[in-house]
Amino acid sequence: MSKLLNWVDARFPLTKLWNEHVGQYYTPKNFNFWYYFGSLALFILVSQILTGIWLTMSYNPTEEGAFASVEHIMRDVEWGWLIRYLHAVGASLFFVVIYLHMFRGLLYGSYKAPRELVWLLGMFIYVTLMAEAFFGYLLPWGQMSFWGAKVITELFGAIPVIGEDLVVWIRGDYGVSGATLNRFFALHVIAVPLIIVGLVVLHIMALHEVGSNNPDGIEIKKVKDNNGNPVDGVPFHPYFTVKDFFGLMVFLTIFSLIVFFFPEMGGYFLEHSNFDAANFLVTPEHIAPVWYFTPFYAMLRAVPHEFLGVVTMGAGVAIFFVLPWLDRCPVRSVRYRSNFYKWLLVVFAVTFVGLGVLGTLPVDPMLTVLARIFTAVYFLFFLLMPIYTSFEKTKPVPERVTD
Amino acid sequence: MMQRLLFLVLACGVGLVSASGHQFALDHAPINLRDKASLQRGAQLFANYCQGCHSLQFMRYRRLAEDSGMVDESGNVLTTLVKDNLMFSVDKIGDTMLTAMQADDAKKWFASIPPPDLSLTARKNGADWLYTYLRAFYKDETRPWGVNNAVFDNVAMPHVLVGLQGVQMPVYKENEHGKKVIEKLELQTPGLLPPEEYNKRVADLVNFLVYVSEPGQLTRQQIGVWVVMFLIVMSLLAYFLKRAYWKDVH
């Protein structure tokens, strides 16, 4: 066996890569619950790709055949129902994991120097993931698939001058049709997954270049032992391979509970109106995007102007990109920041969830007022950050990790 | 502050629902997919009363027969039994449960809205909706078929089961906004079946439609029990393994 390894190592840096990124990659030993979600996200990515491949074997990407092919998968294909549920539930859980993964970054200042690029690459992955989910959602060709795609592609028409032509170019037709379905299929199955995988590789490389942050927000590389390894670090393998394996088992238990007992999740993972085939003559009573888009959808509806609403929605996502430069506090972790900032984070989380809930509900005058308040709070959290973070009363940061 | 915000959001939601207007209260449908006799009765009702207009384009006769017990001791499908009782428009046991009504005729007879396929209606509207709908027809001389429906206003469907249920009349009341709405329905002319018996037959039909909407439901849940139990054991083992490795840390 070692002979084979030597043969490979003479031609490809296999052992070197293993040591650099796994076997001798020193990771802070005080990782907590919030640090499971990176490896879980990677697992879900692999799961979505594998279940996606098998779905593609039986799926028919045409206007006439798409809806029926999904039912064919559910009923006739051996284990097709399981592959379909794993993919649909996996998509929603992907966003649950990613939002928690991002929130960890907010909690512990993981976006601060020297990890700004890790954060930026992560944000690019997030936006790409949203595109991937949007393209994928049209594929079952249900009522919500069709009308959701119609509403969202229509938004591009709000861009001045080029808007109308842009919408036709995106759709491949004057309305959402088989042409749109075919190209969304191509994008969803190969183009965007390739981009995501590439970005994930870069994201992990950027992380490994500077080393992981930790719940105390201190640099473990500052204090090293006689071998040159951080005293507050442990090698990723076996410590975090075994810990993340435990995290994975717990996650799979929850995943399975949902897949086998509540795959529709009350209409939030598999929407009820999507069990009707697409019909361009019948508008559903209530068009709403899937739950993971609803915070931004609520912002779009809160602004009483089509183009400005689109801009606001885009800004809601884009503002995350500049977070490393908005936060002027020298302390990374929320553990040693002011009580004021701790409460602000809670307010931000409530605002984000509140916007998400509002985005699922039909339009209502009272709720629109609430959506506007939440949107204002959301943006002020970021825009006022350079000011209020400059004057924070922080606590002394320890030299060594505290777990 | 967090709690007050949460309460405000929830209160708005509740306020919205009650302000959206009167909705006829849905009864709870007694669903039991393990009751194979019920599934068979539901299939029989469907074939005899519904399939004249409605198809179940994703449901194969063979699968229905296997899952609802229309098999002999060795588990072979009783093809002749199925053909005699349930197959009026197709020939082969592997065929899907299509309707004999032609699409062009359907468009002509139903003012361009052909009777929809019902394969996924139970997933789309829910069992309670279907169960209440099938029992909520009432006499309405202003409608083309002479009936209306308290759950689905101005529905284009005739009351196919009127012979079994009898004729109902609406009892109106005024809601909070002073609008006249249906409070309940009363049986004016009895049908062939007494109300409790009719409700049971409808329950069979809805049970059958719930099965059709996802034939693999029971299997899914049965496998799920084993999968989740296995993963709970794995999680425990994984935890102890993690603890063993991490003992020398901290």
XYZ file of C-alpha atoms in Angstrom:
653
model
C 0.000 0.000 0.000
C 2.773 2.426 0.910
C 4.451 1.572 -2.403
C 1.332 2.710 -4.240
C 1.260 5.868 -2.152
C 4.892 6.592 -2.963
C 4.210 6.066 -6.659
C 1.355 8.603 -6.547
C 3.285 11.072 -4.370
C 6.127 11.112 -6.869
C 3.611 12.309 -9.485
C 0.903 14.170 -7.540
C 1.060 15.993 -4.168
C -1.436 13.650 -2.487
C 0.204 13.262 0.932
C 1.197 16.924 0.888
C -2.399 17.994 0.255
C -3.691 15.615 2.910
C -1.262 16.961 5.515
C -1.795 20.610 4.630
C -5.561 20.515 4.666
C -6.538 17.647 6.938
C -3.865 15.678 8.753
C -1.785 18.621 9.962
C -4.229 21.478 9.507
C -4.439 22.918 13.003
C -7.963 23.956 13.954
C -8.981 25.835 17.129
C -10.016 23.377 19.807
C -12.844 25.531 21.141
C -15.237 25.113 18.178
C -18.846 24.983 19.333
C -22.284 24.156 17.873
C -22.077 27.023 15.340
C -19.072 25.409 13.678
C -20.855 22.271 12.462
C -22.562 24.005 9.565
C -19.623 24.362 7.189
C -19.045 20.613 6.909
C -22.817 20.016 6.833
C -23.112 22.432 3.907
C -20.432 20.494 2.058
C -22.278 17.241 2.738
C -25.569 18.666 1.448
C -23.825 19.940 -1.683
C -22.601 16.410 -2.443
C -26.041 14.996 -1.632
C -27.804 17.450 -3.935
C -25.399 16.654 -6.761
C -25.804 12.878 -6.384
C -29.607 12.938 -5.994
C -29.727 15.479 -8.816
C -27.817 13.179 -11.163
C -30.221 10.319 -10.513
C -33.236 12.597 -10.946
C -31.858 13.779 -14.290
C -31.877 10.168 -15.487
C -35.673 10.081 -15.388
C -36.686 13.716 -15.658
C -38.091 15.108 -18.920
C -37.183 18.804 -19.388
C -40.013 19.712 -21.762
C -43.183 21.723 -21.209
C -45.335 18.718 -22.120
C -43.507 16.086 -20.124
C -41.892 17.715 -17.079
C -44.733 17.507 -14.543
C -45.627 13.946 -15.528
C -41.969 12.879 -15.387
C -41.753 14.015 -11.761
C -44.791 11.866 -10.919
C -43.176 9.045 -12.903
C -40.129 9.404 -10.643
C -42.353 9.412 -7.557
C -44.333 6.316 -8.550
C -42.620 4.138 -11.148
C -38.871 4.642 -10.693
C -37.399 2.336 -8.037
C -36.686 4.513 -4.953
C -37.531 7.533 -7.100
C -39.721 8.972 -4.351
C -36.789 8.853 -1.928
C -34.391 10.536 -4.379
C -36.967 13.239 -5.076
C -37.663 13.912 -1.397
C -33.949 13.916 -0.535
C -33.397 16.526 -3.249
C -36.373 18.744 -2.367
C -35.869 18.582 1.408
C -32.112 18.871 0.886
C -32.606 22.128 -0.985
C -34.477 23.701 1.922
C -32.087 22.303 4.529
C -29.190 23.648 2.439
C -30.513 27.154 3.103
C -31.163 26.457 6.808
C -27.540 25.326 7.145
C -26.189 28.254 5.117
C -28.117 30.876 7.100
C -26.846 29.381 10.364
C -23.329 29.177 8.861
C -23.515 32.873 7.951
C -24.891 33.828 11.361
C -21.855 32.150 12.955
C -19.767 34.604 10.921
C -21.721 37.497 12.393
C -21.404 36.138 15.924
C -17.654 35.633 15.933
C -16.427 38.244 13.434
C -15.235 35.585 11.017
C -15.519 38.143 8.184
C -12.893 40.450 9.699
C -9.276 40.722 8.557
C -7.526 38.572 7.411
C -10.646 36.556 6.436
C -12.455 39.120 4.251
C -11.871 37.002 1.139
C -13.296 33.895 2.829
C -16.409 35.976 3.547
C -16.599 37.418 0.000
C -16.247 33.998 -1.601
C -18.925 32.721 0.776
C -21.223 35.534 -0.289
C -20.643 34.668 -3.951
C -21.553 31.061 -3.121
C -24.735 32.281 -1.400
C -25.844 34.333 -4.408
C -24.998 31.470 -6.770
C -26.933 29.080 -4.547
C -29.972 31.345 -4.738
C -29.736 31.281 -8.542
C -29.373 27.502 -8.471
C -32.493 27.146 -6.294
C -34.435 29.565 -8.508
C -33.569 27.648 -11.701
C -34.282 24.317 -10.050
C -37.683 25.382 -8.808
C -39.054 25.827 -12.342
C -38.229 22.233 -13.272
C -41.259 20.439 -11.717
C -43.362 22.777 -13.910
C -46.083 23.179 -11.302
C -48.289 26.241 -10.853
C -45.958 27.858 -8.344
C -42.904 26.941 -10.461
C -44.383 28.675 -13.481
C -45.868 31.738 -11.798
C -42.911 32.251 -9.472
C -40.561 32.214 -12.477
C -42.896 34.585 -14.332
C -42.962 37.113 -11.466
C -39.225 37.045 -10.812
C -38.119 37.178 -14.469
C -40.633 40.023 -14.936
C -38.672 42.041 -12.344
C -35.791 42.461 -14.753
C -38.178 44.438 -16.930
C -38.001 47.196 -14.350
C -34.424 48.003 -15.372
C -34.609 51.165 -17.469
C -33.897 51.089 -21.230
C -32.808 47.439 -21.578
C -35.404 45.894 -19.223
C -38.016 44.599 -21.684
C -35.508 43.024 -24.066
C -33.580 41.594 -21.128
C -36.645 39.717 -19.916
C -37.199 38.126 -23.337
C -33.509 37.214 -23.537
C -33.561 35.533 -20.134
C -36.767 33.625 -20.848
C -35.904 32.671 -24.402
C -39.486 33.558 -25.276
C -42.057 36.295 -24.743
C -43.428 34.466 -21.714
C -42.130 31.684 -19.469
C -42.357 28.618 -21.730
C -40.656 25.380 -22.748
C -37.691 27.428 -23.920
C -37.278 28.847 -20.430
C -37.637 25.389 -18.902
C -34.954 23.907 -21.146
C -32.386 26.602 -20.448
C -33.116 26.678 -16.700
C -32.576 22.912 -16.777
C -29.159 23.341 -18.409
C -28.174 26.057 -15.941
C -29.438 24.146 -12.923
C -27.906 20.788 -13.829
C -24.426 21.761 -15.049
C -23.542 25.459 -15.342
C -24.337 26.695 -11.852
C -23.236 23.529 -9.967
C -19.813 23.839 -11.643
C -19.580 27.443 -10.468
C -20.635 26.484 -6.931
C -18.097 23.678 -6.675
C -15.339 25.964 -7.963
C -16.265 28.688 -5.485
C -16.392 26.194 -2.601
C -12.862 25.030 -3.433
C -11.651 28.653 -3.423
C -13.588 29.358 -0.202
C -11.863 26.502 1.638
C -8.455 27.368 0.183
C -8.831 30.963 1.331
C -9.847 29.745 4.787
C -6.921 27.349 5.090
C -4.497 30.078 4.014
C -5.254 32.141 7.117
C -6.611 29.444 9.429
C -10.037 29.215 11.041
C -11.452 31.770 13.436
C -13.023 30.563 16.704
C -15.712 31.536 19.253
C -13.256 33.666 21.240
C -12.123 35.463 18.108
C -8.432 35.175 18.951
C -5.608 34.090 16.661
C -4.451 30.644 17.795
C -1.313 30.985 15.640
C 0.023 33.604 18.037
C 0.988 31.012 20.659
C 2.831 27.985 19.310
C 4.508 24.968 20.931
C 8.034 23.630 20.340
C 6.917 21.891 17.133
C 5.568 25.116 15.704
C 1.947 24.089 16.137
C -0.669 26.342 17.803
C -1.124 25.247 21.442
C -4.837 26.022 21.251
C -5.247 24.000 18.068
C -5.691 20.326 17.262
C -5.155 18.634 13.891
C -8.330 18.564 11.847
C -7.938 14.823 11.486
C -8.812 12.953 13.644
C -10.340 15.534 16.001
C -12.703 17.311 13.671
C -13.322 14.442 11.294
C -14.694 12.512 14.279
C -16.567 15.527 15.662
C -18.086 16.471 12.313
C -19.077 12.830 11.819
C -21.121 13.091 15.014
C -22.622 16.350 13.754
C -23.453 14.651 10.490
C -25.255 11.782 12.244
C -27.427 14.201 14.208
C -28.133 16.180 11.045
C -29.036 13.018 9.111
C -31.441 12.031 11.888
C -33.276 15.326 11.501
C -33.023 15.112 7.692
C -34.544 11.617 7.760
C -37.335 12.565 10.138
C -38.350 15.198 7.625
C -37.833 13.133 4.445
C -39.696 10.078 5.725
C -42.439 11.739 7.792
C -42.891 15.409 6.828
C -41.429 15.879 3.322
C -43.858 18.691 2.474
C -43.173 20.468 5.788
C -46.672 21.950 5.884
C -46.331 23.251 2.344
C -43.058 25.113 2.945
C -40.649 22.549 1.420
C -43.039 21.188 -1.212
C -45.723 23.749 -1.878
C -49.339 22.613 -2.184
C -50.089 24.643 -5.284
C -47.159 23.016 -7.059
C -49.111 19.757 -7.181
C -51.102 21.409 -9.967
C -49.445 21.384 -13.375
C -48.466 24.816 -14.735
C -51.373 26.632 -16.348
C -50.734 30.068 -17.827
C -54.487 30.759 -17.906
C -55.014 30.316 -14.157
C -53.184 32.528 -11.659
C -52.771 30.957 -8.222
C -54.523 32.741 -5.367
C -51.261 33.553 -3.670
C -47.865 33.662 -5.417
C -44.946 33.513 -3.034
C -41.351 32.368 -3.436
C -40.014 29.457 -1.427
C -39.381 30.316 2.247
C -35.630 30.902 1.899
C -36.241 33.863 -0.475
C -39.048 35.432 1.549
C -36.952 37.890 3.618
C -35.866 39.626 0.413
C -39.313 39.218 -1.174
C -40.777 41.094 1.797
C -38.335 43.947 1.142
C -39.343 44.012 -2.526
C -43.033 44.336 -1.641
C -42.415 46.884 1.095
C -41.155 49.486 -1.397
C -44.050 51.060 -3.365
C -42.064 51.468 -6.607
C -41.209 48.639 -9.001
C -37.616 49.509 -9.893
C -36.702 50.850 -6.437
C -38.205 47.726 -4.899
C -35.930 45.586 -7.047
C -32.948 47.757 -6.084
C -33.818 47.454 -2.389
C -34.135 43.680 -2.665
C -30.747 43.493 -4.390
C -29.200 45.824 -1.845
C -30.487 43.574 0.927
C -28.244 40.813 -0.393
C -25.415 43.021 -1.612
C -24.899 44.789 1.688
C -23.567 41.579 3.204
C -20.591 41.823 0.827
C -19.276 45.005 2.422
C -19.762 43.889 6.027
C -16.002 43.420 6.689
C -15.503 47.119 5.976
C -18.585 48.387 7.797
C -17.695 46.811 11.137
C -15.005 49.013 12.741
C -14.813 47.242 16.074
C -11.334 45.818 16.707
C -12.775 42.926 18.702
C -13.954 39.941 16.673
C -16.166 37.797 18.882
C -19.536 38.888 20.269
C -18.350 37.386 23.588
C -16.100 40.391 24.162
C -18.137 43.063 22.443
C -20.570 45.524 24.036
C -23.989 44.443 25.357
C -25.382 47.000 22.908
C -24.000 45.029 19.959
C -25.225 41.722 21.415
C -28.765 43.092 21.502
C -28.384 44.539 18.021
C -27.521 41.073 16.704
C -30.657 39.684 18.344
C -32.691 42.518 16.797
C -31.134 41.789 13.403
C -31.947 38.089 13.661
C -35.560 38.874 14.653
C -35.785 41.363 11.782
C -34.519 38.823 9.262
C -36.905 36.104 10.495
C -39.736 38.661 10.721
C -39.190 39.706 7.109
C -39.132 36.047 6.163
C -42.512 35.419 7.826
C -44.010 38.520 6.229
C -42.804 37.367 2.815
C -44.937 34.227 3.082
C -48.132 36.135 3.894
C -50.471 37.813 1.397
C -50.261 41.579 0.971
C -52.015 43.508 3.740
C -51.833 47.234 4.665
C -50.954 46.619 8.328
C -48.314 44.022 7.457
C -46.795 46.299 4.826
C -46.134 48.895 7.544
C -44.425 46.202 9.592
C -42.382 45.099 6.557
C -41.245 48.691 6.021
C -40.160 49.002 9.652
C -38.255 45.726 9.462
C -36.613 46.728 6.170
C -35.506 50.033 7.682
C -34.063 48.297 10.762
C -32.320 45.749 8.522
C -30.522 48.411 6.484
C -29.783 50.672 9.453
C -28.076 47.747 11.208
C -25.513 47.773 8.384
C -25.430 51.435 7.356
C -24.940 52.802 10.887
C -22.361 50.152 11.711
C -19.288 52.286 10.915
C -20.552 54.765 13.521
C -21.760 52.642 16.401
C -18.976 50.070 16.132
C -16.321 52.753 16.440
C -17.497 53.651 19.947
C -18.169 50.211 21.396
C -17.249 49.434 24.985
C -15.545 46.096 24.533
C -14.272 43.658 27.137
C -10.620 42.581 27.337
C -9.892 39.773 24.901
C -8.046 36.759 26.394
C -4.683 35.520 25.110
C -5.740 31.865 25.059
C -9.030 30.178 24.187
C -11.485 29.815 27.023
C -12.900 26.317 26.555
C -38.162 43.396 23.134
C -37.768 40.232 21.117
C -40.941 38.780 22.635
C -42.939 41.926 21.939
C -41.823 41.942 18.310
C -42.693 38.264 17.928
C -46.123 38.859 19.459
C -46.729 41.781 17.110
C -45.872 39.688 14.058
C -48.087 36.806 15.221
C -50.974 39.135 16.143
C -50.847 40.670 12.683
C -50.958 37.212 11.176
C -53.973 36.215 13.253
C -55.673 39.522 12.493
C -55.126 38.910 8.800
C -56.676 35.445 8.817
C -59.858 36.508 10.610
C -60.256 39.518 8.339
C -60.017 37.478 5.130
C -63.742 36.656 5.076
C -65.896 33.680 5.888
C -64.583 30.247 4.979
C -66.835 27.237 5.389
C -65.441 25.193 8.265
C -63.707 22.028 7.075
C -64.503 18.737 8.781
C -61.708 16.369 9.709
C -61.432 13.488 7.236
C -60.840 10.075 8.878
C -57.913 8.785 6.820
C -56.493 5.306 7.333
C -54.418 4.011 4.454
C -53.943 0.651 6.158
C -57.666 -0.047 5.767
C -57.478 -1.945 2.478
C -61.213 -2.629 2.424
C -61.791 1.125 2.619
C -59.380 1.703 -0.267
C -61.212 -0.889 -2.336
C -64.597 0.662 -1.584
C -63.184 4.078 -2.449
C -61.807 2.753 -5.743
C -65.180 1.210 -6.529
C -66.994 4.472 -5.821
C -64.494 6.353 -7.960
C -64.825 3.979 -10.904
C -68.604 4.049 -10.797
C -69.344 7.700 -10.019
C -66.281 9.815 -10.815
C -64.342 8.173 -13.618
C -67.002 9.106 -16.171
C -65.467 12.587 -16.142
C -62.288 12.517 -14.009
C -59.072 10.657 -14.757
C -56.327 9.543 -12.385
C -53.610 9.737 -15.014
C -50.734 8.810 -12.691
C -52.362 5.812 -10.967
C -51.823 2.357 -12.456
C -54.439 -0.322 -11.921
C -51.825 -2.942 -11.137
C -50.342 -0.901 -8.306
C -53.768 -0.116 -6.878
C -54.612 -3.814 -6.939
C -51.369 -4.798 -5.215
C -51.580 -2.127 -2.529
C -55.285 -2.555 -1.721
C -55.267 -6.327 -1.492
C -56.914 -7.288 -4.786
C -54.505 -10.213 -4.965
C -54.676 -13.973 -4.470
C -52.838 -15.967 -1.756
C -49.571 -15.914 -3.736
C -49.786 -12.155 -4.171
C -50.734 -12.233 -7.862
C -53.086 -9.510 -8.996
C -56.669 -10.694 -9.570
C -56.743 -9.216 -13.066
C -60.262 -10.348 -13.979
C -61.704 -8.951 -10.743
C -60.060 -5.587 -11.380
C -61.134 -5.504 -15.023
C -64.739 -6.351 -14.240
C -65.148 -3.877 -11.411
C -62.798 -0.970 -12.087
C -61.607 -0.898 -15.699
C -64.152 0.695 -18.018
C -61.937 2.699 -20.341
C -58.589 0.893 -20.675
C -57.542 -2.713 -21.348
C -54.275 -3.650 -19.674
C -53.716 -4.078 -15.950
C -50.621 -1.863 -16.182
C -52.578 1.009 -17.709
C -53.381 4.173 -15.806
C -56.869 5.070 -14.602
C -57.944 7.307 -17.472
C -61.443 8.571 -18.098
C -63.435 7.542 -21.144
C -64.519 11.151 -21.712
C -62.690 12.670 -24.674
C -60.868 15.968 -24.094
C -62.772 17.760 -26.900
C -66.136 16.636 -25.532
C -65.123 17.665 -22.028
C -64.296 21.185 -23.234
C -67.630 21.430 -25.053
C -69.782 20.069 -22.231
C -68.127 21.985 -19.401
C -67.711 25.450 -20.953
C -63.990 25.060 -21.724
C -63.100 23.936 -18.184
C -62.720 20.160 -18.515
C -63.066 18.114 -15.311
C -59.543 18.071 -13.822
C -57.397 15.027 -13.267
C -57.617 14.099 -9.592
C -54.313 12.214 -9.075
C -52.813 14.928 -6.871
C -55.901 16.761 -5.604
C -55.503 15.300 -2.127
C -51.952 16.741 -1.911
C -53.019 20.063 -3.331
C -56.198 20.726 -1.346
C -55.861 18.291 1.528
C -58.047 15.408 2.716
C -60.236 17.612 4.934
C -61.078 19.864 1.990
C -62.061 16.920 -0.219
C -64.107 15.274 2.541
C -66.049 18.460 3.268
C -66.417 19.372 -0.419
C -68.049 16.061 -1.334
C -70.606 16.549 1.459
C -71.232 20.284 0.936
C -73.357 20.358 -2.220
C -76.703 22.129 -1.857
C -79.669 22.953 -4.091
C -79.254 26.173 -6.095
C -81.697 26.753 -8.967
C -79.551 29.572 -10.369
C -76.676 27.208 -11.283
C -76.499 25.175 -14.562
C -76.579 21.811 -12.760
C -79.021 23.023 -10.087
C -76.439 22.708 -7.329
C -73.779 24.844 -5.681
C -71.101 23.970 -3.124
C -70.384 25.614 0.254
C -66.659 24.813 0.028
C -66.132 25.636 -3.661
C -68.392 28.534 -4.615
C -70.007 28.317 -8.083
C -68.316 25.027 -8.838
C -68.880 23.696 -12.376
C -69.396 20.122 -11.136
C -72.824 18.478 -10.747
C -73.601 16.617 -7.524
C -72.888 13.139 -8.861
C -73.523 11.515 -5.482
C -76.897 13.253 -4.966
C -78.648 9.891 -5.304
C -76.716 8.591 -2.302
C -76.669 11.731 -0.143
C -79.991 13.371 -0.927
C -80.635 17.086 -1.428
C -79.286 19.639 1.058
C -80.443 23.228 1.618
C -78.241 26.021 2.960
C -78.918 27.793 6.260
C -77.619 31.348 6.144
C -76.354 33.690 8.833
C -74.770 37.124 8.951
C -71.035 37.238 9.632
C -69.074 39.961 11.524
C -69.139 42.194 8.434
C -72.909 41.863 7.893
C -72.434 39.637 4.853
C -74.803 36.675 4.298
C -72.836 33.436 4.551
C -73.712 29.753 4.853
C -73.687 28.612 8.469
C -74.550 24.982 7.795
C -76.363 22.658 5.387
C -79.500 20.690 6.197
C -80.811 17.565 4.502
C -84.120 18.403 2.828
C -84.741 15.256 0.746
C -83.064 12.053 1.955
C -81.045 9.946 -0.480
C -80.428 6.200 -0.624
C -78.019 6.333 2.303
C -78.560 7.777 5.784
C -76.119 10.642 6.548
C -73.685 8.570 8.681
C -73.495 5.937 5.948
C -72.951 8.559 3.252
C -70.195 10.144 5.329
C -68.494 6.748 5.608
C -68.673 6.223 1.832
C -67.215 9.667 1.206
C -64.501 8.916 3.746
C -63.642 5.778 1.739
C -63.468 7.820 -1.453
C -61.232 10.450 0.158
C -59.088 7.710 1.695
C -58.662 6.285 -1.803
C -57.752 9.696 -3.261
C -55.206 10.305 -0.503
C -53.662 6.950 -1.372
C -53.637 7.841 -5.093
C -51.889 11.153 -4.417
C -48.884 9.287 -3.022
C -49.146 5.475 -3.204
C -45.811 5.041 -1.467
C -46.827 6.908 1.718
C -47.130 3.895 3.982
C -43.882 2.374 2.695
C -42.134 5.692 3.197
C -43.225 5.878 6.822
C -42.470 2.231 7.516
C -38.918 2.521 6.175
C -38.542 5.841 7.972
C -38.981 4.241 11.375
C -35.988 1.956 10.767
C -33.847 4.709 9.244
C -34.408 7.120 12.110
C -33.860 4.435 14.754
C -30.613 3.428 13.041
C -29.419 7.035 12.894
C -30.222 7.653 16.553
C -28.053 4.657 17.469
C -25.326 5.895 15.098
C -25.475 9.351 16.657
C -24.976 7.888 20.111
C -22.061 5.764 18.950
C -20.561 8.728 17.108
C -20.860 10.834 20.221
C -18.988 8.339 22.379
C -16.304 7.973 19.722
C -15.903 11.761 19.613
C -15.705 11.933 23.382
C -13.025 9.237 23.429
C -10.835 11.134 20.974
C -11.377 14.481 22.674
C -10.667 13.260 26.208
C -7.061 14.434 26.049
C -8.091 17.893 24.804
C -9.335 20.561 27.274
